[in-house]
Every structure is written in C-alpha cells, then in structure tokens.
PDB file of C-alpha atoms in Angstrom:
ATOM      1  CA  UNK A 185      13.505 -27.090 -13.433  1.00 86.00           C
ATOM      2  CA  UNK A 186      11.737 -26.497 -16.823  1.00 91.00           C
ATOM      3  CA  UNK A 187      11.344 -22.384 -17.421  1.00 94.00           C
ATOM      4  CA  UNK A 188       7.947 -21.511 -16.614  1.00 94.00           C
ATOM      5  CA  UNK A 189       6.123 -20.480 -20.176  1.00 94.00           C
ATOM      6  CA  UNK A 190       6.082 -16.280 -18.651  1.00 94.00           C
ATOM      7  CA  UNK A 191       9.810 -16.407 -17.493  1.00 96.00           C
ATOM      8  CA  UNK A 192      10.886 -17.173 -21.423  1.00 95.00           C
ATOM      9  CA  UNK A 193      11.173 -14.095 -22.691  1.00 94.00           C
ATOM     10  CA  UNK A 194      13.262 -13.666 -19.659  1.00 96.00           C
ATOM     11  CA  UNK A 195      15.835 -16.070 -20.424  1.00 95.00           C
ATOM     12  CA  UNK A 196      15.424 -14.922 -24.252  1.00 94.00           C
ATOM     13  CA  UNK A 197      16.462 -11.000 -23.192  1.00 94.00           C
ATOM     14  CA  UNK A 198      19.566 -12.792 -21.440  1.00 95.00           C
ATOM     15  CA  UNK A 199      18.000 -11.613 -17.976  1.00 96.00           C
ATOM     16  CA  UNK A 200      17.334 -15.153 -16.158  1.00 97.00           C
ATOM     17  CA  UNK A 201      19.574 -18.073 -17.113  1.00 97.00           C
ATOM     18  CA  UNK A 202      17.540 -20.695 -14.920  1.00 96.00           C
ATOM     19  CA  UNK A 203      14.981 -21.312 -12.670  1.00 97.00           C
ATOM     20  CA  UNK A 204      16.101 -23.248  -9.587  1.00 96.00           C
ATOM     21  CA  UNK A 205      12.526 -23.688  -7.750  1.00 95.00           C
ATOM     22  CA  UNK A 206       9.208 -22.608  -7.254  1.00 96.00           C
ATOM     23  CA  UNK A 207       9.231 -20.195  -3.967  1.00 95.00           C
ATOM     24  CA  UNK A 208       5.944 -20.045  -3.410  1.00 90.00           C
ATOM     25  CA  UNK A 209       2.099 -19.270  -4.534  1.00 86.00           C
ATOM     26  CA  UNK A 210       0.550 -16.248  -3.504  1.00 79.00           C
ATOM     27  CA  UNK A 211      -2.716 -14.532  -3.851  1.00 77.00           C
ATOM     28  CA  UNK A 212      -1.921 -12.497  -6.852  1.00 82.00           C
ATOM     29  CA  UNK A 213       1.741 -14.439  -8.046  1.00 89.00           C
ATOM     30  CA  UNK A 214       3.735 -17.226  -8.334  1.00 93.00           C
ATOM     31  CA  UNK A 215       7.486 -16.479  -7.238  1.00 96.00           C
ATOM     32  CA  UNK A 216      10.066 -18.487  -8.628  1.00 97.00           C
ATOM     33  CA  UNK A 217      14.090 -18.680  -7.778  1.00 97.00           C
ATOM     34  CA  UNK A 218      16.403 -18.041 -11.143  1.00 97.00           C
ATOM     35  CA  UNK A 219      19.804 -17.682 -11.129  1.00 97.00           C
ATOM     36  CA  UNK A 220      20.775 -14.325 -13.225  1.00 96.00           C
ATOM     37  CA  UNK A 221      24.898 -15.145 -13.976  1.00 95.00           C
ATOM     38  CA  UNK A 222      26.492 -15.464 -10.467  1.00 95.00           C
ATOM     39  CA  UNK A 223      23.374 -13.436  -8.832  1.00 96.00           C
ATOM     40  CA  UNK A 224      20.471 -15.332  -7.388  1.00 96.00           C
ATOM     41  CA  UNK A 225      17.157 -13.560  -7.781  1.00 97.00           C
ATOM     42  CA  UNK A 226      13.208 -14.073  -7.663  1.00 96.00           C
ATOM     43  CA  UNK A 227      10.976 -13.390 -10.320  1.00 97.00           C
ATOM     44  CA  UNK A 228       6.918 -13.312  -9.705  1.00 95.00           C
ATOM     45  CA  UNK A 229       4.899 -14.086 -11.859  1.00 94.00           C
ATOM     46  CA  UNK A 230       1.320 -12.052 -11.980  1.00 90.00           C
ATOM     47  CA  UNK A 231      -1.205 -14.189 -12.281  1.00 84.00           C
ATOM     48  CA  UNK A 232      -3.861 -13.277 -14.779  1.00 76.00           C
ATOM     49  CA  UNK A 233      -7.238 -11.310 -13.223  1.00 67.00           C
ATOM     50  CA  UNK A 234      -9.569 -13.980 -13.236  1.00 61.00           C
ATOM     51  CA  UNK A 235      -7.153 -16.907 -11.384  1.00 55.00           C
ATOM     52  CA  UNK A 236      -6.148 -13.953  -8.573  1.00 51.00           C
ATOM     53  CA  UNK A 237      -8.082 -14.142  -5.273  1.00 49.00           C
ATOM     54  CA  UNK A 238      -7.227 -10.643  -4.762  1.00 48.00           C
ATOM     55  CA  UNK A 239      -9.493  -8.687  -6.689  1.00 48.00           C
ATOM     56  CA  UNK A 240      -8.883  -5.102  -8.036  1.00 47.00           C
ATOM     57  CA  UNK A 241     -10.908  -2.664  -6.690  1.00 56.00           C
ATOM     58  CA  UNK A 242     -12.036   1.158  -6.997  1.00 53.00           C
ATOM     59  CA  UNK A 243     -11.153   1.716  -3.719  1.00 59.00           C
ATOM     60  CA  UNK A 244      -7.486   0.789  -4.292  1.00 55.00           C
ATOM     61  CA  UNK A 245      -7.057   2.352  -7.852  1.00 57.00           C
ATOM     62  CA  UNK A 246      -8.476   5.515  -6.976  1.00 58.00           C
ATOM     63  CA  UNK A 247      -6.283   8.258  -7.819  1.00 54.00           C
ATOM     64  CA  UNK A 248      -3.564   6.535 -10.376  1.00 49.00           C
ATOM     65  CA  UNK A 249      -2.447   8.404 -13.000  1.00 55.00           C
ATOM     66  CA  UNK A 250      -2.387   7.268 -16.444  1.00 44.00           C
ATOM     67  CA  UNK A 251      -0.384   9.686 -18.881  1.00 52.00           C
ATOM     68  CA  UNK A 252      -1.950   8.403 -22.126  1.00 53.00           C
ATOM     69  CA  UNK A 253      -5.588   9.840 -22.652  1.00 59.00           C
ATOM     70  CA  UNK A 254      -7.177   7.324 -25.096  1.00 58.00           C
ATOM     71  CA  UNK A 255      -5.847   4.151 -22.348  1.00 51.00           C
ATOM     72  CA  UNK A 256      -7.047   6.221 -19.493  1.00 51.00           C
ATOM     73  CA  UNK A 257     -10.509   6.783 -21.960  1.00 57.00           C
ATOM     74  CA  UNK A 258     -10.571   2.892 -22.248  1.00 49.00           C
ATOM     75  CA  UNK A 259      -9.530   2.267 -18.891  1.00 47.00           C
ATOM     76  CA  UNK A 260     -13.015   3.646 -17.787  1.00 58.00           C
ATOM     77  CA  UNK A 261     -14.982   2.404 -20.348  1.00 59.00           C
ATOM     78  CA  UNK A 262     -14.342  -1.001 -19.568  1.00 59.00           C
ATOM     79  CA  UNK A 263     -13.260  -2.252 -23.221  1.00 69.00           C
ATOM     80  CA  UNK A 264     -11.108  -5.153 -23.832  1.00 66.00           C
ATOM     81  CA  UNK A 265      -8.567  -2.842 -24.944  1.00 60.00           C
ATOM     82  CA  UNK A 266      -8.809  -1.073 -21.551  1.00 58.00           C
ATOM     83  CA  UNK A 267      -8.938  -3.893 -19.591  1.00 63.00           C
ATOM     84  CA  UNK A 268      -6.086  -5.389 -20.832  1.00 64.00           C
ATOM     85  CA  UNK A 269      -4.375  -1.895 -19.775  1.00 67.00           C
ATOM     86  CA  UNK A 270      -5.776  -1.614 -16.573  1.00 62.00           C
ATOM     87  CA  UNK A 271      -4.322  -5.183 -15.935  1.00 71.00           C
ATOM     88  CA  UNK A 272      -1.338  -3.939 -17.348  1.00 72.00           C
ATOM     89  CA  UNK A 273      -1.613  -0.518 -14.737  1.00 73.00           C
ATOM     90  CA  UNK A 274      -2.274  -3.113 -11.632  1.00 73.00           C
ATOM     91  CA  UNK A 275       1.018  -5.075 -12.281  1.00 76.00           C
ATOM     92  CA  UNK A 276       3.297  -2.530 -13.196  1.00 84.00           C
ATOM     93  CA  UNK A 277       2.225  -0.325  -9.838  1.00 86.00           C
ATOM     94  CA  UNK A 278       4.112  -2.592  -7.761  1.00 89.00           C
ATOM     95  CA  UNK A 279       7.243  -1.764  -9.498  1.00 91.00           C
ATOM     96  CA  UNK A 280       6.804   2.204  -9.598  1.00 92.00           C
ATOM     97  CA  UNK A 281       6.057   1.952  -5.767  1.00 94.00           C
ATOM     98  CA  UNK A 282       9.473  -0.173  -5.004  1.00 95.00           C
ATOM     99  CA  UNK A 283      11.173   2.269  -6.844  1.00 94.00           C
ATOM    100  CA  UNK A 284      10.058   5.255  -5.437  1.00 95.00           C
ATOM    101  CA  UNK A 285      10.318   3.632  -1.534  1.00 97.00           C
ATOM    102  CA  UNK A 286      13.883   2.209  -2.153  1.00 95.00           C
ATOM    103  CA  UNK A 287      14.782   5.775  -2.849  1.00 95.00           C
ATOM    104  CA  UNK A 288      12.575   7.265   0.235  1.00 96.00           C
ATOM    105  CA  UNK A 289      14.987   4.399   2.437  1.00 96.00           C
ATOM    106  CA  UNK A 290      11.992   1.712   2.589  1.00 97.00           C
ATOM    107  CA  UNK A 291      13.310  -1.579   3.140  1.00 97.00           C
ATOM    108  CA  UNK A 292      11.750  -3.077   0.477  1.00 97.00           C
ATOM    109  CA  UNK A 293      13.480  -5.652  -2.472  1.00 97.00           C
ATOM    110  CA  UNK A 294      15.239  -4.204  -4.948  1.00 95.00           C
ATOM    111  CA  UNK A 295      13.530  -4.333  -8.187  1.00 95.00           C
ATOM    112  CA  UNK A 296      15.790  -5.139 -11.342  1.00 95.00           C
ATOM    113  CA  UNK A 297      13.337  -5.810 -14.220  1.00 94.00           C
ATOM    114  CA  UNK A 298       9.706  -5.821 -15.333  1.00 93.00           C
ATOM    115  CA  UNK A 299       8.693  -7.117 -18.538  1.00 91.00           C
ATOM    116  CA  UNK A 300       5.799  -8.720 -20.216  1.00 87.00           C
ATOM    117  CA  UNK A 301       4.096  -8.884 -16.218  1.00 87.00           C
ATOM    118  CA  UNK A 302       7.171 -10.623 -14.671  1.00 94.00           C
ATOM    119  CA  UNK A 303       8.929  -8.819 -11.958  1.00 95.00           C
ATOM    120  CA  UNK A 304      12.325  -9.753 -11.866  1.00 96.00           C
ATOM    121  CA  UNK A 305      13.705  -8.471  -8.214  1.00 97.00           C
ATOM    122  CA  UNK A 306      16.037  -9.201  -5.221  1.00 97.00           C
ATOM    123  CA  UNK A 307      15.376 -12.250  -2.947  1.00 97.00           C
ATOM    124  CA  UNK A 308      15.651 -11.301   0.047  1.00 97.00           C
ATOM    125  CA  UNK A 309      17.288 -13.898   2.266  1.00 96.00           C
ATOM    126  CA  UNK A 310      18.107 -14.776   5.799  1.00 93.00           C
ATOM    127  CA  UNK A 311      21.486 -14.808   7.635  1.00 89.00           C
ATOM    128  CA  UNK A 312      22.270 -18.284   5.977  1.00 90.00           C
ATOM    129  CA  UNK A 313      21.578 -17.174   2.780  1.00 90.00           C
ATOM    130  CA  UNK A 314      18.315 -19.193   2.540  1.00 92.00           C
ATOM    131  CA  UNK A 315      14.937 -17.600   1.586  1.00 94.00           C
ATOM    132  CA  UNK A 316      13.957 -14.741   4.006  1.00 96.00           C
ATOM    133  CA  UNK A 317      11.130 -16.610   6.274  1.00 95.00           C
ATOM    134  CA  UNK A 318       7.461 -14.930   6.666  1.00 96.00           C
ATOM    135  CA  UNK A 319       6.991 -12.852   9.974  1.00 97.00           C
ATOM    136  CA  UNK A 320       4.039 -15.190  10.486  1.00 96.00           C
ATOM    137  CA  UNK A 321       5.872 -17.769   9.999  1.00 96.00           C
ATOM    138  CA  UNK A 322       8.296 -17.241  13.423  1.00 95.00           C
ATOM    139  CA  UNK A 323       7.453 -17.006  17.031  1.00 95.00           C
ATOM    140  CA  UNK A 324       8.567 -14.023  18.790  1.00 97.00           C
ATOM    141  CA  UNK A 325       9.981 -13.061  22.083  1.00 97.00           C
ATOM    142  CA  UNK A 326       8.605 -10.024  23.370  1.00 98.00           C
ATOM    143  CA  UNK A 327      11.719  -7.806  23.050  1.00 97.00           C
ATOM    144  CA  UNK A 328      11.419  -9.062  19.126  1.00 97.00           C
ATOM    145  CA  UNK A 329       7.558  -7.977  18.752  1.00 98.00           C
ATOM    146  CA  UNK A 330       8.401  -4.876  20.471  1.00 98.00           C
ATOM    147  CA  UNK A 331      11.502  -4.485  18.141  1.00 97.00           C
ATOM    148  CA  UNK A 332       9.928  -5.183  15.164  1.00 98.00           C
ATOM    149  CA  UNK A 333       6.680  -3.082  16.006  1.00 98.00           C
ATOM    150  CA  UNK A 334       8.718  -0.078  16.168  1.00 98.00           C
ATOM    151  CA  UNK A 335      11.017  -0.450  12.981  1.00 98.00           C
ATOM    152  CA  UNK A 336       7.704  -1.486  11.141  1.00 98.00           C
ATOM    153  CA  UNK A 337       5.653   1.408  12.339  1.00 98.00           C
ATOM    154  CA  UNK A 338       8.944   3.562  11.127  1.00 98.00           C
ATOM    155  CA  UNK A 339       8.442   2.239   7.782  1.00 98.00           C
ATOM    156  CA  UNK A 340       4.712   2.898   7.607  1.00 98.00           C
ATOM    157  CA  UNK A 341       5.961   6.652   8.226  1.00 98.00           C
ATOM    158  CA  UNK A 342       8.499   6.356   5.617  1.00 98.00           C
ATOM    159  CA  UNK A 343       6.128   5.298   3.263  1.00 98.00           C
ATOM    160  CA  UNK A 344       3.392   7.665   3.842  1.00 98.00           C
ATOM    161  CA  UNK A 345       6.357  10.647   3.971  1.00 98.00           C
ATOM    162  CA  UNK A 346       6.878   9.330   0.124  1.00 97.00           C
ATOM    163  CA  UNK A 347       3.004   9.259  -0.730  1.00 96.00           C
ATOM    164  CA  UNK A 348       2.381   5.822  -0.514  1.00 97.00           C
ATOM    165  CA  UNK A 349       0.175   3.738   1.846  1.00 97.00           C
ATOM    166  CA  UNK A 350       0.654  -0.513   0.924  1.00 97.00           C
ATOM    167  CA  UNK A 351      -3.187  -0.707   1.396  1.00 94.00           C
ATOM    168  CA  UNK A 352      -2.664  -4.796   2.478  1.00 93.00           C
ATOM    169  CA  UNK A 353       0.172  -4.691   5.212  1.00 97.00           C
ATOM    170  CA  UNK A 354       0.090  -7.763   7.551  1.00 96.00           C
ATOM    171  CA  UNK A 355       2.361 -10.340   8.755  1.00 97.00           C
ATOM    172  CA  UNK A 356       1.997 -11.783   5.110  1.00 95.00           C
ATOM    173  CA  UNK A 357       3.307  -9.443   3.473  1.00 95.00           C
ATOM    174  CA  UNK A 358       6.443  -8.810   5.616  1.00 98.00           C
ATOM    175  CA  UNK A 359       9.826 -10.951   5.076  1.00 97.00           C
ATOM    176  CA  UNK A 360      12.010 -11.083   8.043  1.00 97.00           C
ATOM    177  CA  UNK A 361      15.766 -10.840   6.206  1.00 96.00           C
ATOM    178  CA  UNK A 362      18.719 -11.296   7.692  1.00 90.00           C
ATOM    179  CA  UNK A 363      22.662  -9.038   7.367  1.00 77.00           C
ATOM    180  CA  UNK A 364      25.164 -10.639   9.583  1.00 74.00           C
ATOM    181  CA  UNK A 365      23.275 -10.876  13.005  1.00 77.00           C
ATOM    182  CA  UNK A 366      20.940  -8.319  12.125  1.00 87.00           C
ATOM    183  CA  UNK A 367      17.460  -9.477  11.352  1.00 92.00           C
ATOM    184  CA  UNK A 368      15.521  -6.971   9.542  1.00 95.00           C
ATOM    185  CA  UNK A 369      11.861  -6.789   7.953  1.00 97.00           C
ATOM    186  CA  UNK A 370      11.622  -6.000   4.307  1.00 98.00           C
ATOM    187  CA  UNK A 371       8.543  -5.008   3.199  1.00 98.00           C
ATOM    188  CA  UNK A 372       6.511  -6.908   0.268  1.00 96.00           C
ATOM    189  CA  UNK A 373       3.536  -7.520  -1.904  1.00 93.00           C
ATOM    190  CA  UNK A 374       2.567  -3.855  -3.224  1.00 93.00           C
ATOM    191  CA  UNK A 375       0.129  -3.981  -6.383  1.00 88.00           C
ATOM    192  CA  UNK A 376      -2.243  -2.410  -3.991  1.00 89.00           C
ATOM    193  CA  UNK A 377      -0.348   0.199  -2.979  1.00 93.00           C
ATOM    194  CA  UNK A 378      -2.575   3.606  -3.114  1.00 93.00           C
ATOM    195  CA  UNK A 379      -1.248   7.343  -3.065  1.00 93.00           C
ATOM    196  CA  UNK A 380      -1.895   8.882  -0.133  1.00 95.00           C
ATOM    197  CA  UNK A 381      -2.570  12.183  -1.313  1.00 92.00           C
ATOM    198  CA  UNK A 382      -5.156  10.842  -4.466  1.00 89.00           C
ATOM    199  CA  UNK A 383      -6.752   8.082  -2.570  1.00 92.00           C
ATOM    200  CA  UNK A 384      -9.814   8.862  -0.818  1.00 91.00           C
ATOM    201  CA  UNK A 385      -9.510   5.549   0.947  1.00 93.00           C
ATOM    202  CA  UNK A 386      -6.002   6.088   1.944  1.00 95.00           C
ATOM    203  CA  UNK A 387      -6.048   6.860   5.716  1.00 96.00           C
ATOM    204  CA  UNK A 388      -9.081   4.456   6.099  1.00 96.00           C
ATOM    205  CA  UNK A 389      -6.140   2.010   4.767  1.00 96.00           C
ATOM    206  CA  UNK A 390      -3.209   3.371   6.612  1.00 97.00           C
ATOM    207  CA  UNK A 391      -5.103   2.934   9.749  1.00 97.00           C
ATOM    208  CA  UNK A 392      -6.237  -0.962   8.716  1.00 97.00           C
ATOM    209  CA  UNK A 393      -2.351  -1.289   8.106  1.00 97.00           C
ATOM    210  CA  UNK A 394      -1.323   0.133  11.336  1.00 98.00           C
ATOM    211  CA  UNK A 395      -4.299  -2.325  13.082  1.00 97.00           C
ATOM    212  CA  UNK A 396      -2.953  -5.495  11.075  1.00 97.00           C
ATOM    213  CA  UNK A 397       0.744  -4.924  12.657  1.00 98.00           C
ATOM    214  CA  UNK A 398      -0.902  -3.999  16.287  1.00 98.00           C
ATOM    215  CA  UNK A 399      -2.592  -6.986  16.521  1.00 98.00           C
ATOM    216  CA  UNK A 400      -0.202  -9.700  15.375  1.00 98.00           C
ATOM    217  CA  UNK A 401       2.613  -8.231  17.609  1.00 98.00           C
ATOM    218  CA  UNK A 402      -0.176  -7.666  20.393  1.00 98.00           C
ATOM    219  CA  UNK A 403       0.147 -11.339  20.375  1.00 97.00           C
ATOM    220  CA  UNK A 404       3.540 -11.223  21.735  1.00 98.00           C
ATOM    221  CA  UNK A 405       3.716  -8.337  23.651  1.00 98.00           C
ATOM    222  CA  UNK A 406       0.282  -7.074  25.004  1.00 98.00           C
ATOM    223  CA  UNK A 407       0.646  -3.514  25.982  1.00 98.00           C
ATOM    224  CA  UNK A 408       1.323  -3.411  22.074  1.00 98.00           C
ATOM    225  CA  UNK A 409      -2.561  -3.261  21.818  1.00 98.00           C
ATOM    226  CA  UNK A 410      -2.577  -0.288  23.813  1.00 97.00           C
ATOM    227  CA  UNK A 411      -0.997   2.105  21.274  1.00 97.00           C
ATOM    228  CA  UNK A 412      -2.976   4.432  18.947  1.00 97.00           C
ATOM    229  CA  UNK A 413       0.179   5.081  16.131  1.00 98.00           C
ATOM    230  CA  UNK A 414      -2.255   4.379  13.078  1.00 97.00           C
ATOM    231  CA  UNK A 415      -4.560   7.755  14.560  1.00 97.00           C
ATOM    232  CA  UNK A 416      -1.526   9.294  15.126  1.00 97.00           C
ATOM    233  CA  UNK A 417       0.595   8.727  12.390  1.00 98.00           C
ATOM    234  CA  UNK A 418      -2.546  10.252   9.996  1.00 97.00           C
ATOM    235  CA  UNK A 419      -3.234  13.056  12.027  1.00 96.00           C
ATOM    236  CA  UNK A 420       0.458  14.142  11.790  1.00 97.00           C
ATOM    237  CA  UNK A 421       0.359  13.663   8.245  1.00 97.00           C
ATOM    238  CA  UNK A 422      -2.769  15.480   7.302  1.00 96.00           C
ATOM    239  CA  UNK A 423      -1.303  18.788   9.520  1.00 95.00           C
ATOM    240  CA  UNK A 424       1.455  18.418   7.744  1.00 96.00           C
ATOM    241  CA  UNK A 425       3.589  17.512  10.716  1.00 97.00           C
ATOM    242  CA  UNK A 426       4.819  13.974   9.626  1.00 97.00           C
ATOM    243  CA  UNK A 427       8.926  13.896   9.142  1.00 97.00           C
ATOM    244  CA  UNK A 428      10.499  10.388   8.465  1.00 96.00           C
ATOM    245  CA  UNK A 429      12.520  10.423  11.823  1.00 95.00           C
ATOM    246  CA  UNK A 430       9.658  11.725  14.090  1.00 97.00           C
ATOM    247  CA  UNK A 431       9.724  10.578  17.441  1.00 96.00           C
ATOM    248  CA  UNK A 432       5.906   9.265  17.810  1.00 97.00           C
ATOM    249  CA  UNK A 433       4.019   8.629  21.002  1.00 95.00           C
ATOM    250  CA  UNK A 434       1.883   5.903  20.148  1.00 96.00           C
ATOM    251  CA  UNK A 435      -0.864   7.840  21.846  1.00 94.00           C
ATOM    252  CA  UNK A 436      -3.940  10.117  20.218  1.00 89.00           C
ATOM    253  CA  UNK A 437      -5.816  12.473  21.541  1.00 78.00           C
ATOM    254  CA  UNK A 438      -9.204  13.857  19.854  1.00 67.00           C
ATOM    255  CA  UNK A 439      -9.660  17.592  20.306  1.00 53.00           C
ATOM    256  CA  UNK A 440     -13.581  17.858  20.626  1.00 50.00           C
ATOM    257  CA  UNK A 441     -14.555  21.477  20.020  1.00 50.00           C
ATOM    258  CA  UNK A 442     -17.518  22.809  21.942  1.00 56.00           C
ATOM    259  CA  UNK A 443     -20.332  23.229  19.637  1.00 55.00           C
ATOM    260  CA  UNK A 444     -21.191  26.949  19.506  1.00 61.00           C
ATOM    261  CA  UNK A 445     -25.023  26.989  19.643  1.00 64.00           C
ATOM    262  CA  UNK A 446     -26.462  30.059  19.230  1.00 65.00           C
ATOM    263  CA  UNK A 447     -23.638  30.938  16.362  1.00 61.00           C
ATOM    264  CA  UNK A 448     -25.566  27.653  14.453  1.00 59.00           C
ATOM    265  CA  UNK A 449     -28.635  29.245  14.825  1.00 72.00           C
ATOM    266  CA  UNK A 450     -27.711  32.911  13.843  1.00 67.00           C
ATOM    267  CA  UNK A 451     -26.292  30.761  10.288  1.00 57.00           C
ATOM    268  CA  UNK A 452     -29.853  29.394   9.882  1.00 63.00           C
ATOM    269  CA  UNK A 453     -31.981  32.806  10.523  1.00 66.00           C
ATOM    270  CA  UNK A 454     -29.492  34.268   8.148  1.00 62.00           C
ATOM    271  CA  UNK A 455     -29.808  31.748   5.923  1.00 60.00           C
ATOM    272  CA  UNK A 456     -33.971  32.183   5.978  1.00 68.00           C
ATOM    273  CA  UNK A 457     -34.243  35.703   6.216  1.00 67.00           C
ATOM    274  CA  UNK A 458     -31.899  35.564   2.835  1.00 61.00           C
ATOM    275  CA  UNK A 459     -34.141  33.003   1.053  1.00 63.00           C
ATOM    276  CA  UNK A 460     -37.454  34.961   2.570  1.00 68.00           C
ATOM    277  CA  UNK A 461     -35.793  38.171   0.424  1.00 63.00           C
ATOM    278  CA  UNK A 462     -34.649  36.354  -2.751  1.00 60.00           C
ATOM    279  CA  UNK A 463     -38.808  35.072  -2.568  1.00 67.00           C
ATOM    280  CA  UNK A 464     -39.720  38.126  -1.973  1.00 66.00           C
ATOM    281  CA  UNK A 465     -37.818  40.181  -4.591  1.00 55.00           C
ATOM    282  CA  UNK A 466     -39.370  37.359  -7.509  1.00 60.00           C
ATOM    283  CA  UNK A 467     -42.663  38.160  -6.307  1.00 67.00           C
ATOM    284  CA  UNK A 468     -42.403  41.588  -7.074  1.00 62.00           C
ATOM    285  CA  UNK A 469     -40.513  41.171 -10.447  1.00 57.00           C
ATOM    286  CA  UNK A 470     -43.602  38.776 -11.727  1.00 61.00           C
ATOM    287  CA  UNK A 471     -45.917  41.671 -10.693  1.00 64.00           C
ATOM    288  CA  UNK A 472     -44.068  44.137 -12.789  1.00 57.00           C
TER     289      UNK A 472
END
C-alpha cells in the first residue's frame, strides 16, 4: 500500500517501514496497519478539526493544563496560533492518558510514538493474531456480558483511581483482545479523556460511561440493568473511599438528611436582624 502523506515522516524517522492496510475510519482517525522491523503495529492518524465528527468541547477540556503561558494565553483567545495548539493539546491528550493508565494497570494499547499528530501504538489482536474485533461487533453469552461487565467496571475504577474518566466509553470504544484462551477488553479511543479531579463535568461523565456499559451488556444479561456501580463508584471516590481492588456492590443508597426547620429559620432572623443593624448603624453615621 502507498504510505499515507501523515505516516511519511514516520517512515523518514525509521519508525514505520510499511503500511500493510487501512484498519479502519473512525470519528476522529484513520488507523492504519505498518509493519515497524519484525513488529506489527497501528498508527492513527488524527484527522484535522473540521473533517472530525467529534467535536471538541469545553466540557471535555475543562481542567487541562498547559505549562507554557503565552500557548495557554492563545489557547483562550482563540487565535490561529492558539488554535493550532489547542488542536495540537486535543491529539496529544490521548497519548499522556495511555501512558499514565498503562502504568495505573489499565488495559489499554501500548503507546510507542507520537509525532507530527500520528500515534504510533500496539495493535491489539485476537487469539489468532488477527485484529482485536469491536465488543459491538460479537454476540455474547450471558456468562460473557456478565464477565466482561465486571472486568470493565474494574477498569472504570482503575482509571478514575489514576484521575482519569474516558468521557466516551461504549462498546465502540472497547477492543475485545485475545492471550492464549483468554479474551480480554482493552480499552480505546481517549482524546476525550477528562481529569477527574479538574473537570467539573467529570462524574456527570463517569456516570454516562458507567450507563453506556450497563446498557449494552443489559442486552445480554438483564439483571445487569439493575446495578447502580456508576452512583457508586463516584460516591466512593468523592469520600475518598475508592481503592483499585475494592470489592463494589453494584448497589447505591442516597442518605436523605431530614431538613432541620426551625434551625433554617433561626439562619434567616439572624441574617435580618444583622442587615436591620448594619441599616441602622448607616442611618445614624449620615446623621452625624
């Protein structure tokens, strides 16, 4: 296969000697197979901003860092200097959040390279050696659902333990590999990825995460519907409770306090009597 124009300076750095096939065309990239010396890898592709059908948004890069001032300064402003870097800031957050899960024991693929908006990582393949299906792509028993539910749901607390939430988690975005007869899900697609401590939006996302899963295992295994683990996963995590080998429930319970009445109204009359005084001491000072 000819080498895609953005995999060049791939094959120029000695990285990626060929490109076998096109894998596949996603929402935000276009993943290609190359063959790195006696290694075969993927590299995607980002796709520029305005040919993505996933759009950036506030509510996802809420809470990212930038180190250098005058690109953050830019960044805001909206200038074609700092859009060009805040481009730049969406791809390259995929590869700082497979780094920092690999080490946290995600099962994620391993990332090798990243230059000039290529991401040059593991494929992650099946038992056969083939290309890793889809999870949506395979139909399920209901010992799998439940199986994969739980190591998935596991993960989504592994994550969260390092500080990340995906922020897009669905059957899409989850490869079902394969070691020997073990089939395992790796996680993928994380551009989106928010920190959960610096994202407003996080545990609205961790919970839409949670849902996605529930649902398309639900599928398989009904009484998978019946579990609460997004509620309680977040609850855990904002006490400070959350541990990557918790043993969780799947159930939530919301602690209603009683509202104490007449302690509301005692804050009010304070409240009044202590505006009625501050009135009344400025009346007197204008008379003096």
């Amino acid at each position: 296969m000819k080498i895609p124009k953005r995999i060049e300076p791939l094959v120029e750095a000695g990285l990626v000697d060929s490109v076998s096939r096109q894998l596949m065309s996603g929402k935000e990239a276009m993943i290609y197979v190359v063959r790195c010396g006696d290694d075969v890898r993927c590299a995607k592709v980002y796709k520029e901003a305005n040919q993505r059908s996933f759009r950036q948004s506030v509510d996802y890069t809420e809470g990212r860092k930038v180190k250098n001032s005058r690109r953050a300064r830019a960044m805001e402003k909206g200038s074609r200097y700092g859009r060009k870097a805040k481009e730049e800031s969406w791809r390259s957050a995929e590869v700082d959040a497979l780094y920092r899960l690999a080490a946290a024991g995600v099962r994620v693929p391993k990332p090798y390279n990243f230059i000039d908006g290529v991401l040059l990582m593991e494929l992650v393949t099946d038992a056969e050696g083939n290309a890793a299906p889809r999870l949506n792509d395979v139909v399920l028993t209901a010992e799998q659902a439940h199986e994969f539910h739980r190591t998935l749901i596991a993960e989504v607390v592994r994550m969260l333990c390092a500080g990340v939430v995906h922020g897009d988690l669905s059957e899409y975005n989850v490869l079902l590999g394969g070691r020997g007869s073990v089939t395992t899900p790796v996680i993928i697609d994380l551009p989106q990825a928010v920190d959960a401590a610096g994202n407003a939006h996080a545990g609205s996302m961790l919970l839409r995460d949670v849902a996605n899963l529930t649902h398309y295992f639900g599928r398989f295994a009904p009484e998978i519907l019946d579990t609460e683990y997004g509620k309680e996963i977040w609850s855990l995590y904002q006490s400070g409770k959350l541990y990557p080998k918790i043993e969780l429930t799947g159930r939530f319970e919301r602690i209603e306090s009683p509202v104490d009445v007449d302690g509301v109204i005692r804050v009010v009359d304070d409240a009044l009597k202590e505006e009625a005084a501050r009135q009344l001491y400025r009346q007197e000072m204008a008379q003096k």
